[in-house]
């Protein structure tokens, strides 16, 4: 597994396994992708940072699921940042946005020496995970109360509660380089449910899990986003003594799924009175919350289809 063969250090998911202990995981690295998403919006620093964290979390979690469609992470809460949406498609298209209250955010920032913590930013509410696999399939939804000092802790709490898998998650978001470009990283380690039984005895399984979690937490926030530290080299450094194996990476990119047709379709689904009201204006402008693209519709554009 020579690190030198890596050509793409950014915008990828790097899956790995530690077979002797039946553990698997993913390392996520976001460079230009996260910078593009966060720069599309003029968010205050703490809002951009927490959205970056949510996007990194969505990508590490999506990798834990088998699905064909779109995985969405959403928080809804009573803090200054009242809504965060991050989604990732099976093809690796990533996007996200946040809604916040400027006055309350300023107040929260004024009350803290550093930047406000996650509980201060988000407040109380819930975090939901949805998998949308298209029109005629079921939507899978997991939902959990926002508890914990970080989004990663909230997600870990969800896994503990749902008792599906045991998981450890670490996330990092930072600005780097001369232009202060945003970067994000995520590391998730999970215990594979024993099918054919573990290859080590039960006590050792617990020890191995704890050991892996300690090794994982030894990765610093700076290392998770370091462009000079290729993902494979980081994984090898953390887990080489335990026989880590890496697999093919999946590329990620910043791409919105909005289109004029899609937005026109949404407008047409509004009640007739609302459409009539919109048609009184010469131009109705709709801005995509994910990518900030503006779509303009004239009264003619919004005319009923059957006329
Ligand atoms: Zn868009």
PDB file of C-alpha atoms and ligand atoms in Angstrom:
ATOM      1  CA  UNK A   1       0.000   0.000   0.000  1.00  0.00           C
ATOM      2  CA  UNK A   2       2.564   2.617  -1.001  1.00  0.00           C
ATOM      3  CA  UNK A   3       1.299   6.109  -0.309  1.00  0.00           C
ATOM      4  CA  UNK A   4       3.228   7.349  -3.359  1.00  0.00           C
ATOM      5  CA  UNK A   5       0.765   5.730  -5.751  1.00  0.00           C
ATOM      6  CA  UNK A   6      -1.993   8.037  -4.566  1.00  0.00           C
ATOM      7  CA  UNK A   7      -2.780  10.608  -7.194  1.00  0.00           C
ATOM      8  CA  UNK A   8      -5.884  12.138  -5.702  1.00  0.00           C
ATOM      9  CA  UNK A   9      -5.503  13.276  -2.110  1.00  0.00           C
ATOM     10  CA  UNK A  10      -8.746  15.289  -1.929  1.00  0.00           C
ATOM     11  CA  UNK A  11     -12.476  15.012  -2.470  1.00  0.00           C
ATOM     12  CA  UNK A  12     -12.746  11.330  -1.881  1.00  0.00           C
ATOM     13  CA  UNK A  13     -13.996   8.556   0.355  1.00  0.00           C
ATOM     14  CA  UNK A  14     -11.312   6.028   1.264  1.00  0.00           C
ATOM     15  CA  UNK A  15     -12.879   2.799   2.568  1.00  0.00           C
ATOM     16  CA  UNK A  16     -10.787   0.474   4.719  1.00  0.00           C
ATOM     17  CA  UNK A  17     -11.037  -2.643   6.850  1.00  0.00           C
ATOM     18  CA  UNK A  18      -9.175  -4.029   9.795  1.00  0.00           C
ATOM     19  CA  UNK A  19     -10.034  -7.667   9.223  1.00  0.00           C
ATOM     20  CA  UNK A  20      -8.543  -9.333  12.281  1.00  0.00           C
ATOM     21  CA  UNK A  21     -10.924  -7.290  14.440  1.00  0.00           C
ATOM     22  CA  UNK A  22     -13.908  -7.251  12.055  1.00  0.00           C
ATOM     23  CA  UNK A  23     -13.785  -3.470  11.823  1.00  0.00           C
ATOM     24  CA  UNK A  24     -14.411  -1.337   8.811  1.00  0.00           C
ATOM     25  CA  UNK A  25     -14.441   2.345   8.198  1.00  0.00           C
ATOM     26  CA  UNK A  26     -13.980   5.284   5.912  1.00  0.00           C
ATOM     27  CA  UNK A  27     -11.738   8.278   5.745  1.00  0.00           C
ATOM     28  CA  UNK A  28     -13.270  11.282   3.997  1.00  0.00           C
ATOM     29  CA  UNK A  29     -11.267  14.154   2.620  1.00  0.00           C
ATOM     30  CA  UNK A  30     -12.922  17.283   1.260  1.00  0.00           C
ATOM     31  CA  UNK A  31     -10.840  19.997  -0.401  1.00  0.00           C
ATOM     32  CA  UNK A  32     -12.091  22.052  -3.377  1.00  0.00           C
ATOM     33  CA  UNK A  33     -15.531  20.434  -3.001  1.00  0.00           C
ATOM     34  CA  UNK A  34     -16.175  21.783   0.484  1.00  0.00           C
ATOM     35  CA  UNK A  35     -14.546  25.113  -0.329  1.00  0.00           C
ATOM     36  CA  UNK A  36     -16.870  25.544  -3.293  1.00  0.00           C
ATOM     37  CA  UNK A  37     -20.002  24.668  -1.312  1.00  0.00           C
ATOM     38  CA  UNK A  38     -19.161  26.927   1.628  1.00  0.00           C
ATOM     39  CA  UNK A  39     -17.977  29.786  -0.601  1.00  0.00           C
ATOM     40  CA  UNK A  40     -21.224  29.781  -2.592  1.00  0.00           C
ATOM     41  CA  UNK A  41     -22.848  31.252   0.488  1.00  0.00           C
ATOM     42  CA  UNK A  42     -21.806  34.273   2.422  1.00  0.00           C
ATOM     43  CA  UNK A  43     -22.149  32.560   5.777  1.00  0.00           C
ATOM     44  CA  UNK A  44     -20.547  33.893   8.953  1.00  0.00           C
ATOM     45  CA  UNK A  45     -17.529  31.776   9.926  1.00  0.00           C
ATOM     46  CA  UNK A  46     -19.221  29.629  12.634  1.00  0.00           C
ATOM     47  CA  UNK A  47     -22.147  28.811  10.313  1.00  0.00           C
ATOM     48  CA  UNK A  48     -19.828  27.827   7.452  1.00  0.00           C
ATOM     49  CA  UNK A  49     -17.776  25.678   9.832  1.00  0.00           C
ATOM     50  CA  UNK A  50     -20.758  23.784  11.224  1.00  0.00           C
ATOM     51  CA  UNK A  51     -22.213  23.257   7.752  1.00  0.00           C
ATOM     52  CA  UNK A  52     -18.811  21.901   6.674  1.00  0.00           C
ATOM     53  CA  UNK A  53     -18.900  19.512   9.606  1.00  0.00           C
ATOM     54  CA  UNK A  54     -22.427  18.390   8.725  1.00  0.00           C
ATOM     55  CA  UNK A  55     -21.383  17.732   5.123  1.00  0.00           C
ATOM     56  CA  UNK A  56     -18.346  15.695   6.213  1.00  0.00           C
ATOM     57  CA  UNK A  57     -20.635  13.755   8.570  1.00  0.00           C
ATOM     58  CA  UNK A  58     -23.180  13.108   5.802  1.00  0.00           C
ATOM     59  CA  UNK A  59     -20.441  11.705   3.578  1.00  0.00           C
ATOM     60  CA  UNK A  60     -18.964   9.359   6.222  1.00  0.00           C
ATOM     61  CA  UNK A  61     -22.426   8.127   7.209  1.00  0.00           C
ATOM     62  CA  UNK A  62     -23.588   7.632   3.614  1.00  0.00           C
ATOM     63  CA  UNK A  63     -20.631   5.311   3.107  1.00  0.00           C
ATOM     64  CA  UNK A  64     -21.952   3.053   5.875  1.00  0.00           C
ATOM     65  CA  UNK A  65     -25.164   2.352   3.959  1.00  0.00           C
ATOM     66  CA  UNK A  66     -25.981   0.377   0.861  1.00  0.00           C
ATOM     67  CA  UNK A  67     -28.277   2.559  -1.195  1.00  0.00           C
ATOM     68  CA  UNK A  68     -28.795   3.934  -4.662  1.00  0.00           C
ATOM     69  CA  UNK A  69     -30.034   7.495  -4.534  1.00  0.00           C
ATOM     70  CA  UNK A  70     -29.565  10.364  -2.145  1.00  0.00           C
ATOM     71  CA  UNK A  71     -28.591  10.352   1.521  1.00  0.00           C
ATOM     72  CA  UNK A  72     -29.689  13.462   3.433  1.00  0.00           C
ATOM     73  CA  UNK A  73     -28.700  14.689   6.866  1.00  0.00           C
ATOM     74  CA  UNK A  74     -30.859  17.413   8.342  1.00  0.00           C
ATOM     75  CA  UNK A  75     -30.886  19.219  11.652  1.00  0.00           C
ATOM     76  CA  UNK A  76     -33.819  21.278  12.870  1.00  0.00           C
ATOM     77  CA  UNK A  77     -33.444  23.114  16.130  1.00  0.00           C
ATOM     78  CA  UNK A  78     -34.125  26.210  18.219  1.00  0.00           C
ATOM     79  CA  UNK A  79     -30.611  27.715  18.225  1.00  0.00           C
ATOM     80  CA  UNK A  80     -29.175  30.549  16.082  1.00  0.00           C
ATOM     81  CA  UNK A  81     -28.520  27.967  13.320  1.00  0.00           C
ATOM     82  CA  UNK A  82     -32.044  26.614  12.941  1.00  0.00           C
ATOM     83  CA  UNK A  83     -31.593  24.340   9.954  1.00  0.00           C
ATOM     84  CA  UNK A  84     -28.760  22.463   8.290  1.00  0.00           C
ATOM     85  CA  UNK A  85     -29.199  20.282   5.230  1.00  0.00           C
ATOM     86  CA  UNK A  86     -26.408  18.220   3.680  1.00  0.00           C
ATOM     87  CA  UNK A  87     -26.872  15.557   1.064  1.00  0.00           C
ATOM     88  CA  UNK A  88     -24.757  13.189  -0.965  1.00  0.00           C
ATOM     89  CA  UNK A  89     -25.736  11.028  -3.920  1.00  0.00           C
ATOM     90  CA  UNK A  90     -24.449   7.554  -4.695  1.00  0.00           C
ATOM     91  CA  UNK A  91     -22.401   9.096  -7.505  1.00  0.00           C
ATOM     92  CA  UNK A  92     -20.647  11.363  -5.003  1.00  0.00           C
ATOM     93  CA  UNK A  93     -22.434  14.662  -5.727  1.00  0.00           C
ATOM     94  CA  UNK A  94     -22.370  16.702  -2.518  1.00  0.00           C
ATOM     95  CA  UNK A  95     -24.279  19.840  -1.500  1.00  0.00           C
ATOM     96  CA  UNK A  96     -25.598  21.624   1.574  1.00  0.00           C
ATOM     97  CA  UNK A  97     -26.956  24.797   3.112  1.00  0.00           C
ATOM     98  CA  UNK A  98     -27.810  26.310   6.484  1.00  0.00           C
ATOM     99  CA  UNK A  99     -30.417  28.755   7.775  1.00  0.00           C
ATOM    100  CA  UNK A 100     -29.546  31.009  10.674  1.00  0.00           C
ATOM    101  CA  UNK A 101     -30.606  34.071  12.603  1.00  0.00           C
ATOM    102  CA  UNK A 102     -27.941  36.789  12.362  1.00  0.00           C
ATOM    103  CA  UNK A 103     -28.866  38.634  15.572  1.00  0.00           C
ATOM    104  CA  UNK A 104     -28.961  35.516  17.705  1.00  0.00           C
ATOM    105  CA  UNK A 105     -25.703  34.315  16.162  1.00  0.00           C
ATOM    106  CA  UNK A 106     -23.994  37.627  16.983  1.00  0.00           C
ATOM    107  CA  UNK A 107     -25.309  37.411  20.542  1.00  0.00           C
ATOM    108  CA  UNK A 108     -24.014  33.839  20.915  1.00  0.00           C
ATOM    109  CA  UNK A 109     -20.612  34.829  19.501  1.00  0.00           C
ATOM    110  CA  UNK A 110     -20.400  37.843  21.839  1.00  0.00           C
ATOM    111  CA  UNK A 111     -21.002  35.593  24.848  1.00  0.00           C
ATOM    112  CA  UNK A 112     -18.158  33.228  24.035  1.00  0.00           C
ATOM    113  CA  UNK A 113     -14.424  33.827  24.048  1.00  0.00           C
ATOM    114  CA  UNK A 114     -13.742  31.495  21.109  1.00  0.00           C
ATOM    115  CA  UNK A 115     -16.301  30.454  18.527  1.00  0.00           C
ATOM    116  CA  UNK A 116     -19.641  29.228  19.856  1.00  0.00           C
ATOM    117  CA  UNK A 117     -19.913  25.503  20.560  1.00  0.00           C
ATOM    118  CA  UNK A 118     -22.257  23.219  18.657  1.00  0.00           C
ATOM    119  CA  UNK A 119     -24.919  23.279  21.419  1.00  0.00           C
ATOM    120  CA  UNK A 120     -24.707  27.086  21.474  1.00  0.00           C
ATOM    121  CA  UNK A 121     -25.099  27.280  17.697  1.00  0.00           C
ATOM    122  CA  UNK A 122     -27.742  24.649  17.168  1.00  0.00           C
ATOM    123  CA  UNK A 123     -29.600  24.544  20.470  1.00  0.00           C
ATOM    124  CA  UNK A 124     -31.963  21.673  21.040  1.00  0.00           C
ATOM    125  CA  UNK A 125     -33.810  19.832  18.347  1.00  0.00           C
ATOM    126  CA  UNK A 126     -33.203  16.754  16.247  1.00  0.00           C
ATOM    127  CA  UNK A 127     -30.979  15.343  13.574  1.00  0.00           C
ATOM    128  CA  UNK A 128     -32.533  13.182  10.860  1.00  0.00           C
ATOM    129  CA  UNK A 129     -31.058  10.857   8.267  1.00  0.00           C
ATOM    130  CA  UNK A 130     -32.987  10.011   5.134  1.00  0.00           C
ATOM    131  CA  UNK A 131     -32.280   7.773   2.195  1.00  0.00           C
ATOM    132  CA  UNK A 132     -34.265   8.565  -0.924  1.00  0.00           C
ATOM    133  CA  UNK A 133     -33.958   5.925  -3.607  1.00  0.00           C
ATOM    134  CA  UNK A 134     -36.421   7.369  -6.093  1.00  0.00           C
ATOM    135  CA  UNK A 135     -40.146   7.702  -6.522  1.00  0.00           C
ATOM    136  CA  UNK A 136     -41.343   4.164  -5.954  1.00  0.00           C
ATOM    137  CA  UNK A 137     -39.111   3.118  -3.132  1.00  0.00           C
ATOM    138  CA  UNK A 138     -39.379   3.558   0.586  1.00  0.00           C
ATOM    139  CA  UNK A 139     -37.622   6.388   2.338  1.00  0.00           C
ATOM    140  CA  UNK A 140     -35.534   5.182   5.208  1.00  0.00           C
ATOM    141  CA  UNK A 141     -35.433   7.636   8.067  1.00  0.00           C
ATOM    142  CA  UNK A 142     -33.525   7.675  11.294  1.00  0.00           C
ATOM    143  CA  UNK A 143     -34.109  10.454  13.748  1.00  0.00           C
ATOM    144  CA  UNK A 144     -32.487  11.315  17.042  1.00  0.00           C
ATOM    145  CA  UNK A 145     -32.463  14.150  19.518  1.00  0.00           C
ATOM    146  CA  UNK A 146     -29.492  16.502  19.252  1.00  0.00           C
ATOM    147  CA  UNK A 147     -27.372  15.568  22.236  1.00  0.00           C
ATOM    148  CA  UNK A 148     -23.643  15.918  22.544  1.00  0.00           C
ATOM    149  CA  UNK A 149     -21.023  18.588  22.207  1.00  0.00           C
ATOM    150  CA  UNK A 150     -20.400  17.926  18.502  1.00  0.00           C
ATOM    151  CA  UNK A 151     -22.308  16.647  15.476  1.00  0.00           C
ATOM    152  CA  UNK A 152     -20.114  13.540  15.510  1.00  0.00           C
ATOM    153  CA  UNK A 153     -21.250  12.819  19.080  1.00  0.00           C
ATOM    154  CA  UNK A 154     -24.873  13.286  18.052  1.00  0.00           C
ATOM    155  CA  UNK A 155     -24.436  10.704  15.301  1.00  0.00           C
ATOM    156  CA  UNK A 156     -22.680   8.290  17.660  1.00  0.00           C
ATOM    157  CA  UNK A 157     -25.575   8.704  20.056  1.00  0.00           C
ATOM    158  CA  UNK A 158     -27.919   7.762  17.220  1.00  0.00           C
ATOM    159  CA  UNK A 159     -26.026   4.546  16.548  1.00  0.00           C
ATOM    160  CA  UNK A 160     -25.946   3.656  20.232  1.00  0.00           C
ATOM    161  CA  UNK A 161     -29.676   4.217  20.464  1.00  0.00           C
ATOM    162  CA  UNK A 162     -30.593   2.338  17.327  1.00  0.00           C
ATOM    163  CA  UNK A 163     -28.280  -0.534  18.334  1.00  0.00           C
ATOM    164  CA  UNK A 164     -27.550  -1.297  14.700  1.00  0.00           C
ATOM    165  CA  UNK A 165     -23.846  -0.809  14.652  1.00  0.00           C
ATOM    166  CA  UNK A 166     -21.197   0.367  17.025  1.00  0.00           C
ATOM    167  CA  UNK A 167     -19.455   3.349  15.540  1.00  0.00           C
ATOM    168  CA  UNK A 168     -16.852   5.968  16.291  1.00  0.00           C
ATOM    169  CA  UNK A 169     -16.770   9.197  14.286  1.00  0.00           C
ATOM    170  CA  UNK A 170     -14.275  12.042  14.134  1.00  0.00           C
ATOM    171  CA  UNK A 171     -14.750  15.210  12.078  1.00  0.00           C
ATOM    172  CA  UNK A 172     -12.622  18.245  11.328  1.00  0.00           C
ATOM    173  CA  UNK A 173     -13.189  21.500   9.429  1.00  0.00           C
ATOM    174  CA  UNK A 174     -10.593  24.225   8.949  1.00  0.00           C
ATOM    175  CA  UNK A 175      -9.317  26.906   6.636  1.00  0.00           C
ATOM    176  CA  UNK A 176      -5.860  26.427   5.194  1.00  0.00           C
ATOM    177  CA  UNK A 177      -3.405  27.876   2.714  1.00  0.00           C
ATOM    178  CA  UNK A 178      -2.846  31.472   1.702  1.00  0.00           C
ATOM    179  CA  UNK A 179      -6.365  32.019   0.440  1.00  0.00           C
ATOM    180  CA  UNK A 180      -7.856  30.346   3.502  1.00  0.00           C
ATOM    181  CA  UNK A 181      -9.662  27.696   1.474  1.00  0.00           C
ATOM    182  CA  UNK A 182     -12.019  25.497   3.472  1.00  0.00           C
ATOM    183  CA  UNK A 183     -11.078  21.871   4.061  1.00  0.00           C
ATOM    184  CA  UNK A 184     -12.904  19.096   5.871  1.00  0.00           C
ATOM    185  CA  UNK A 185     -12.130  15.573   6.952  1.00  0.00           C
ATOM    186  CA  UNK A 186     -13.980  12.718   8.570  1.00  0.00           C
ATOM    187  CA  UNK A 187     -13.072   9.339   9.961  1.00  0.00           C
ATOM    188  CA  UNK A 188     -15.590   6.661  10.867  1.00  0.00           C
ATOM    189  CA  UNK A 189     -14.870   3.292  12.347  1.00  0.00           C
ATOM    190  CA  UNK A 190     -17.577   0.695  12.818  1.00  0.00           C
ATOM    191  CA  UNK A 191     -17.868  -2.781  14.131  1.00  0.00           C
ATOM    192  CA  UNK A 192     -19.192  -5.229  11.597  1.00  0.00           C
ATOM    193  CA  UNK A 193     -22.016  -7.324  13.077  1.00  0.00           C
ATOM    194  CA  UNK A 194     -20.631 -10.824  13.571  1.00  0.00           C
ATOM    195  CA  UNK A 195     -21.977 -13.146  10.880  1.00  0.00           C
ATOM    196  CA  UNK A 196     -19.646 -16.078  10.825  1.00  0.00           C
ATOM    197  CA  UNK A 197     -18.307 -15.114  14.252  1.00  0.00           C
ATOM    198  CA  UNK A 198     -15.249 -13.070  15.021  1.00  0.00           C
ATOM    199  CA  UNK A 199     -11.877 -14.552  14.335  1.00  0.00           C
ATOM    200  CA  UNK A 200     -10.731 -13.609  17.793  1.00  0.00           C
ATOM    201  CA  UNK A 201     -12.201 -14.534  21.152  1.00  0.00           C
ATOM    202  CA  UNK A 202     -14.878 -12.330  22.747  1.00  0.00           C
ATOM    203  CA  UNK A 203     -12.728 -10.483  25.292  1.00  0.00           C
ATOM    204  CA  UNK A 204     -10.245  -9.672  22.602  1.00  0.00           C
ATOM    205  CA  UNK A 205     -13.044  -8.227  20.477  1.00  0.00           C
ATOM    206  CA  UNK A 206     -13.832  -5.669  23.155  1.00  0.00           C
ATOM    207  CA  UNK A 207     -10.160  -4.898  23.653  1.00  0.00           C
ATOM    208  CA  UNK A 208      -9.655  -4.532  19.922  1.00  0.00           C
ATOM    209  CA  UNK A 209     -12.574  -2.150  19.633  1.00  0.00           C
ATOM    210  CA  UNK A 210     -11.328   0.023  22.468  1.00  0.00           C
ATOM    211  CA  UNK A 211      -7.821  -0.043  21.036  1.00  0.00           C
ATOM    212  CA  UNK A 212      -9.071   0.968  17.590  1.00  0.00           C
ATOM    213  CA  UNK A 213     -11.069   3.832  19.113  1.00  0.00           C
ATOM    214  CA  UNK A 214      -7.991   5.065  20.970  1.00  0.00           C
ATOM    215  CA  UNK A 215      -5.921   4.902  17.791  1.00  0.00           C
ATOM    216  CA  UNK A 216      -8.649   6.706  15.906  1.00  0.00           C
ATOM    217  CA  UNK A 217      -8.852   9.486  18.466  1.00  0.00           C
ATOM    218  CA  UNK A 218      -5.088   9.939  18.210  1.00  0.00           C
ATOM    219  CA  UNK A 219      -5.636  11.429  14.739  1.00  0.00           C
ATOM    220  CA  UNK A 220      -5.595  15.202  15.304  1.00  0.00           C
ATOM    221  CA  UNK A 221      -8.104  17.617  13.706  1.00  0.00           C
ATOM    222  CA  UNK A 222      -5.185  19.106  11.729  1.00  0.00           C
ATOM    223  CA  UNK A 223      -4.192  15.686  10.382  1.00  0.00           C
ATOM    224  CA  UNK A 224      -7.725  14.963   9.211  1.00  0.00           C
ATOM    225  CA  UNK A 225      -7.601  17.975   6.861  1.00  0.00           C
ATOM    226  CA  UNK A 226      -3.847  18.098   6.092  1.00  0.00           C
ATOM    227  CA  UNK A 227      -3.386  18.278   2.286  1.00  0.00           C
ATOM    228  CA  UNK A 228       0.207  17.071   2.719  1.00  0.00           C
ATOM    229  CA  UNK A 229      -0.919  13.892   4.457  1.00  0.00           C
ATOM    230  CA  UNK A 230      -2.505  11.511   1.923  1.00  0.00           C
ATOM    231  CA  UNK A 231      -5.476   9.503   3.271  1.00  0.00           C
ATOM    232  CA  UNK A 232      -3.740   6.149   2.895  1.00  0.00           C
ATOM    233  CA  UNK A 233      -0.672   7.339   4.708  1.00  0.00           C
ATOM    234  CA  UNK A 234      -2.801   8.593   7.608  1.00  0.00           C
ATOM    235  CA  UNK A 235      -4.697   5.298   7.844  1.00  0.00           C
ATOM    236  CA  UNK A 236      -1.517   3.301   7.657  1.00  0.00           C
ATOM    237  CA  UNK A 237       0.023   5.369  10.381  1.00  0.00           C
ATOM    238  CA  UNK A 238      -2.972   4.887  12.654  1.00  0.00           C
ATOM    239  CA  UNK A 239      -3.726   1.225  12.096  1.00  0.00           C
ATOM    240  CA  UNK A 240      -0.777  -0.489  10.384  1.00  0.00           C
ATOM    241  CA  UNK A 241      -0.032  -2.681  13.388  1.00  0.00           C
ATOM    242  CA  UNK A 242      -3.547  -4.070  13.187  1.00  0.00           C
ATOM    243  CA  UNK A 243      -3.428  -4.951   9.512  1.00  0.00           C
ATOM    244  CA  UNK A 244      -5.432  -2.172   7.851  1.00  0.00           C
ATOM    245  CA  UNK A 245      -6.454  -2.817   4.239  1.00  0.00           C
ATOM    246  CA  UNK A 246      -7.572  -0.024   1.945  1.00  0.00           C
ATOM    247  CA  UNK A 247      -9.994  -0.307  -0.958  1.00  0.00           C
ATOM    248  CA  UNK A 248     -10.754   1.674  -4.073  1.00  0.00           C
ATOM    249  CA  UNK A 249     -11.641   5.310  -3.370  1.00  0.00           C
ATOM    250  CA  UNK A 250     -14.900   6.987  -4.401  1.00  0.00           C
ATOM    251  CA  UNK A 251     -14.630  10.520  -5.804  1.00  0.00           C
ATOM    252  CA  UNK A 252     -16.714  13.403  -4.437  1.00  0.00           C
ATOM    253  CA  UNK A 253     -17.683  16.666  -6.101  1.00  0.00           C
ATOM    254  CA  UNK A 254     -19.769  19.746  -5.365  1.00  0.00           C
ATOM    255  CA  UNK A 255     -22.809  19.406  -7.593  1.00  0.00           C
ATOM    256  CA  UNK A 256     -26.371  20.605  -7.137  1.00  0.00           C
ATOM    257  CA  UNK A 257     -29.309  18.734  -8.585  1.00  0.00           C
ATOM    258  CA  UNK A 258     -31.485  21.802  -9.111  1.00  0.00           C
ATOM    259  CA  UNK A 259     -32.712  22.756 -12.587  1.00  0.00           C
ATOM    260  CA  UNK A 260     -35.161  25.192 -14.107  1.00  0.00           C
ATOM    261  CA  UNK A 261     -37.549  22.338 -14.875  1.00  0.00           C
ATOM    262  CA  UNK A 262     -37.408  20.984 -11.354  1.00  0.00           C
ATOM    263  CA  UNK A 263     -38.088  24.385  -9.793  1.00  0.00           C
ATOM    264  CA  UNK A 264     -40.871  25.119 -12.290  1.00  0.00           C
ATOM    265  CA  UNK A 265     -42.389  21.792 -11.263  1.00  0.00           C
ATOM    266  CA  UNK A 266     -42.312  22.804  -7.596  1.00  0.00           C
ATOM    267  CA  UNK A 267     -43.920  26.185  -8.367  1.00  0.00           C
ATOM    268  CA  UNK A 268     -46.669  24.516 -10.375  1.00  0.00           C
ATOM    269  CA  UNK A 269     -47.483  22.288  -7.414  1.00  0.00           C
ATOM    270  CA  UNK A 270     -48.368  25.374  -5.322  1.00  0.00           C
ATOM    271  CA  UNK A 271     -52.065  26.176  -4.684  1.00  0.00           C
ATOM    272  CA  UNK A 272     -53.769  28.000  -7.590  1.00  0.00           C
ATOM    273  CA  UNK A 273     -54.171  31.233  -5.563  1.00  0.00           C
ATOM    274  CA  UNK A 274     -50.442  31.334  -4.841  1.00  0.00           C
ATOM    275  CA  UNK A 275     -49.588  30.849  -8.506  1.00  0.00           C
ATOM    276  CA  UNK A 276     -52.061  33.584  -9.495  1.00  0.00           C
ATOM    277  CA  UNK A 277     -50.418  35.897  -6.984  1.00  0.00           C
ATOM    278  CA  UNK A 278     -46.941  35.134  -8.320  1.00  0.00           C
ATOM    279  CA  UNK A 279     -48.163  35.864 -11.867  1.00  0.00           C
ATOM    280  CA  UNK A 280     -49.087  39.415 -10.839  1.00  0.00           C
ATOM    281  CA  UNK A 281     -45.368  40.183 -10.663  1.00  0.00           C
ATOM    282  CA  UNK A 282     -43.571  40.586 -13.992  1.00  0.00           C
ATOM    283  CA  UNK A 283     -40.843  38.216 -12.847  1.00  0.00           C
ATOM    284  CA  UNK A 284     -40.751  35.681 -10.027  1.00  0.00           C
ATOM    285  CA  UNK A 285     -37.235  34.858  -8.890  1.00  0.00           C
ATOM    286  CA  UNK A 286     -36.489  31.612  -7.103  1.00  0.00           C
ATOM    287  CA  UNK A 287     -33.069  31.055  -5.572  1.00  0.00           C
ATOM    288  CA  UNK A 288     -31.819  27.529  -4.979  1.00  0.00           C
ATOM    289  CA  UNK A 289     -30.872  27.371  -1.311  1.00  0.00           C
ATOM    290  CA  UNK A 290     -28.180  24.800  -1.978  1.00  0.00           C
ATOM    291  CA  UNK A 291     -26.175  26.515  -4.712  1.00  0.00           C
ATOM    292  CA  UNK A 292     -27.559  30.076  -4.845  1.00  0.00           C
ATOM    293  CA  UNK A 293     -28.468  29.810  -8.531  1.00  0.00           C
ATOM    294  CA  UNK A 294     -31.285  32.221  -9.394  1.00  0.00           C
ATOM    295  CA  UNK A 295     -34.109  31.122 -11.671  1.00  0.00           C
ATOM    296  CA  UNK A 296     -36.484  33.692 -13.150  1.00  0.00           C
ATOM    297  CA  UNK A 297     -40.020  32.949 -14.246  1.00  0.00           C
ATOM    298  CA  UNK A 298     -42.297  35.357 -16.105  1.00  0.00           C
ATOM    299  CA  UNK A 299     -46.085  35.331 -15.746  1.00  0.00           C
ATOM    300  CA  UNK A 300     -46.217  33.373 -19.025  1.00  0.00           C
ATOM    301  CA  UNK A 301     -43.792  30.787 -17.686  1.00  0.00           C
ATOM    302  CA  UNK A 302     -46.173  30.182 -14.798  1.00  0.00           C
ATOM    303  CA  UNK A 303     -49.311  30.014 -16.938  1.00  0.00           C
ATOM    304  CA  UNK A 304     -51.401  26.889 -16.335  1.00  0.00           C
ATOM    305  CA  UNK A 305     -50.167  24.044 -18.530  1.00  0.00           C
ATOM    306  CA  UNK A 306     -53.612  23.330 -19.990  1.00  0.00           C
ATOM    307  CA  UNK A 307     -54.287  26.877 -21.246  1.00  0.00           C
TER     308      UNK A 307
HETATM  309 ZN1  LIG B   1     -29.027  24.355  -6.791  1.00  0.00          ZN
END
